[in-house]
Amino acid sequence: MRLIVHPGAPLEGSVRPPGDKSITHRAYVLGLVGEGLTVVESPNPGADCGATLACAARLGAACDSFAAGVEARVEIRGCAGDLIEPDRVLECGNSGTTLRLMAGVLAAQPFLAVLSGDESLNRRPVARVIEPLRRMGATLTARDGDRLPPLVVRGGRLNGIRYDLPVASAQVASCVLLAALKAEGETEVTLPGPARDHTERMLRAFGVKVESTARNGSGPRLRLAGPARPRATRLRVPGDFSAAAFFLAAAAATPGGSVTALGVGLNPTRTALLDALVQMGARVEVRALPEAGEEPVGDITVTGPERLLGIELPAEWVPRMIDEIPAWAIAAATAAGRSRLSGAAELRVKESDRLALLAANLGALGIVVRERPDGLEIEGATVAGGAVRTGGDHRIAMAFAVLGTRAAGPIAIDDASSIATSYPGFADALTALGGRMEPAATSAREPASGGRRPTGPASAATSGPATGRGRAS
Ligand code: S3P
């Protein structure tokens, strides 16, 4: 689906983003292996979490979905640790989290399972999960010399291990902790840097003891004594900070822009984008709300200054804003002066090579960008209209969609269908904040400034109420 976003008035209003994607995945996975009925309120409605839920059902959990929007909930009756051998390939779609978390679960099951994904996922590394799971006692093989999916897992009896993660990946740490639930003895995982800690928090909500020791200037050391059985619980998923990030960055990038994201997860391992926007000169206000499922939650308002300033992003902030770099980069493109990103080589193995696509797309819109092996140098300037490619990556699509609202001309996005992997209601939310867009006819023509009149949202689904100047009354 091609999408054209037109420049217009500054984004203004409030938005309630969908449930957090990372937290929803974990709730489904722990619901699957847990004992009893897990109730997940306001889960993320995107296709990625749908893939995790479908895998859970295929592995023996009884799963039911109710209603939609903020009232939505999913109920999972778990298998109490003993899953059913799947009779076909487990499809993970575009979702790296599904594949890597499920690998940990399957490593402890006495049967064969195959995990596979779409074209993008089957290009993403799996050696990082194969290595620790083999050491625990599982048998795993993968395509291209054990580097790429499909991933074949023959699980069995596992032993606890001590393992130093080579990358600060929450997916890999979570994979090992999930395997550790059925392993004999203690598992200890050490991370080389900070990473989101949703698995640790949620394991505690499921009654499993996980010890996390902070280490100065480095990532935490995690300990879990196996075997341990998660007990089903009821939890409310906070709004997804990473989904809200696009609107918050767009507000920061526009003098007079002001966007409030309601009920958003404020886990400190995820929120460095706010620190970056403050350092660039934006006004950020956070109002705390009651916690949800062991996670801090609040409303966030970002207001754009007269002049946003380019910054050198401290490399140690990158892990705490790893999924927000596309949003930050569009703010940097509009800021006065140079911005620098380093320590972000991991972005090359996300849903796309995000460093390459950000550089190419910003370049196509008239911004001078120098691509480095582990980062970008962006010379902020007036962003021209033009055409961009998403490489099937939802976060690239959403970043350039919000940039379209404040560029000098329309931005045509070659394929916005990937947005549905995490945020099916994105186009409606952008419209409600005053964004103007149209699903474009598939043609090679580039948009001309002041071209066709926008016809409204490209997607029917909304993730919750959004109010702003664009909302039809
Ligand atoms: C995720 C962890 C991050 C992040 C991804 C979601 C998770 O990946 O980029 O979108 O839910 O654990 P890594 O753990 O590989 O850094």
mmCIF file with all atom_site columns, N, CA, C and O in Angstrom, residues 69 96-97 110 226 281 288:
data_model
loop_
_atom_site.group_PDB
_atom_site.id
_atom_site.type_symbol
_atom_site.label_atom_id
_atom_site.label_alt_id
_atom_site.label_comp_id
_atom_site.label_asym_id
_atom_site.label_entity_id
_atom_site.label_seq_id
_atom_site.pdbx_PDB_ins_code
_atom_site.Cartn_x
_atom_site.Cartn_y
_atom_site.Cartn_z
_atom_site.occupancy
_atom_site.B_iso_or_equiv
_atom_site.pdbx_formal_charge
_atom_site.auth_seq_id
_atom_site.auth_comp_id
_atom_site.auth_asym_id
_atom_site.auth_atom_id
_atom_site.pdbx_PDB_model_num
ATOM 1  N N  . GLY A 1 69  ? -9.737 -2.302  20.582 1.00 0.00 ? 69  GLY A N  1
ATOM 2  C CA . GLY A 1 69  ? -9.382 -1.008  21.164 1.00 0.00 ? 69  GLY A CA 1
ATOM 3  C C  . GLY A 1 69  ? -8.977 -1.137  22.621 1.00 0.00 ? 69  GLY A C  1
ATOM 4  O O  . GLY A 1 69  ? -8.415 -2.147  23.033 1.00 0.00 ? 69  GLY A O  1
ATOM 5  N N  . GLY A 1 96  ? 10.862 -10.705 14.907 1.00 0.00 ? 96  GLY A N  1
ATOM 6  C CA . GLY A 1 96  ? 12.066 -11.259 15.522 1.00 0.00 ? 96  GLY A CA 1
ATOM 7  C C  . GLY A 1 96  ? 11.823 -11.670 16.966 1.00 0.00 ? 96  GLY A C  1
ATOM 8  O O  . GLY A 1 96  ? 12.385 -12.656 17.447 1.00 0.00 ? 96  GLY A O  1
ATOM 9  N N  . THR A 1 97  ? 10.984 -10.915 17.659 1.00 0.00 ? 97  THR A N  1
ATOM 10 C CA . THR A 1 97  ? 10.727 -11.255 19.069 1.00 0.00 ? 97  THR A CA 1
ATOM 11 C C  . THR A 1 97  ? 10.016 -12.595 19.168 1.00 0.00 ? 97  THR A C  1
ATOM 12 O O  . THR A 1 97  ? 10.338 -13.421 20.026 1.00 0.00 ? 97  THR A O  1
ATOM 13 N N  . PRO A 1 110 ? 10.507 -31.685 24.622 1.00 0.00 ? 110 PRO A N  1
ATOM 14 C CA . PRO A 1 110 ? 11.099 -32.900 24.038 1.00 0.00 ? 110 PRO A CA 1
ATOM 15 C C  . PRO A 1 110 ? 10.522 -33.233 22.660 1.00 0.00 ? 110 PRO A C  1
ATOM 16 O O  . PRO A 1 110 ? 9.969  -34.311 22.440 1.00 0.00 ? 110 PRO A O  1
ATOM 17 N N  . GLY A 1 226 ? 16.212 -22.742 38.077 1.00 0.00 ? 226 GLY A N  1
ATOM 18 C CA . GLY A 1 226 ? 15.234 -23.634 37.463 1.00 0.00 ? 226 GLY A CA 1
ATOM 19 C C  . GLY A 1 226 ? 15.208 -24.969 38.173 1.00 0.00 ? 226 GLY A C  1
ATOM 20 O O  . GLY A 1 226 ? 16.147 -25.294 38.896 1.00 0.00 ? 226 GLY A O  1
ATOM 21 N N  . GLY A 1 281 ? 16.200 20.635  22.761 1.00 0.00 ? 281 GLY A N  1
ATOM 22 C CA . GLY A 1 281 ? 15.487 21.883  23.020 1.00 0.00 ? 281 GLY A CA 1
ATOM 23 C C  . GLY A 1 281 ? 13.977 21.758  23.104 1.00 0.00 ? 281 GLY A C  1
ATOM 24 O O  . GLY A 1 281 ? 13.279 22.757  23.312 1.00 0.00 ? 281 GLY A O  1
ATOM 25 N N  . ALA A 1 288 ? 2.947  10.961  35.841 1.00 0.00 ? 288 ALA A N  1
ATOM 26 C CA . ALA A 1 288 ? 2.895  9.531   36.189 1.00 0.00 ? 288 ALA A CA 1
ATOM 27 C C  . ALA A 1 288 ? 1.460  9.085   36.461 1.00 0.00 ? 288 ALA A C  1
ATOM 28 O O  . ALA A 1 288 ? 0.651  9.836   36.995 1.00 0.00 ? 288 ALA A O  1
#
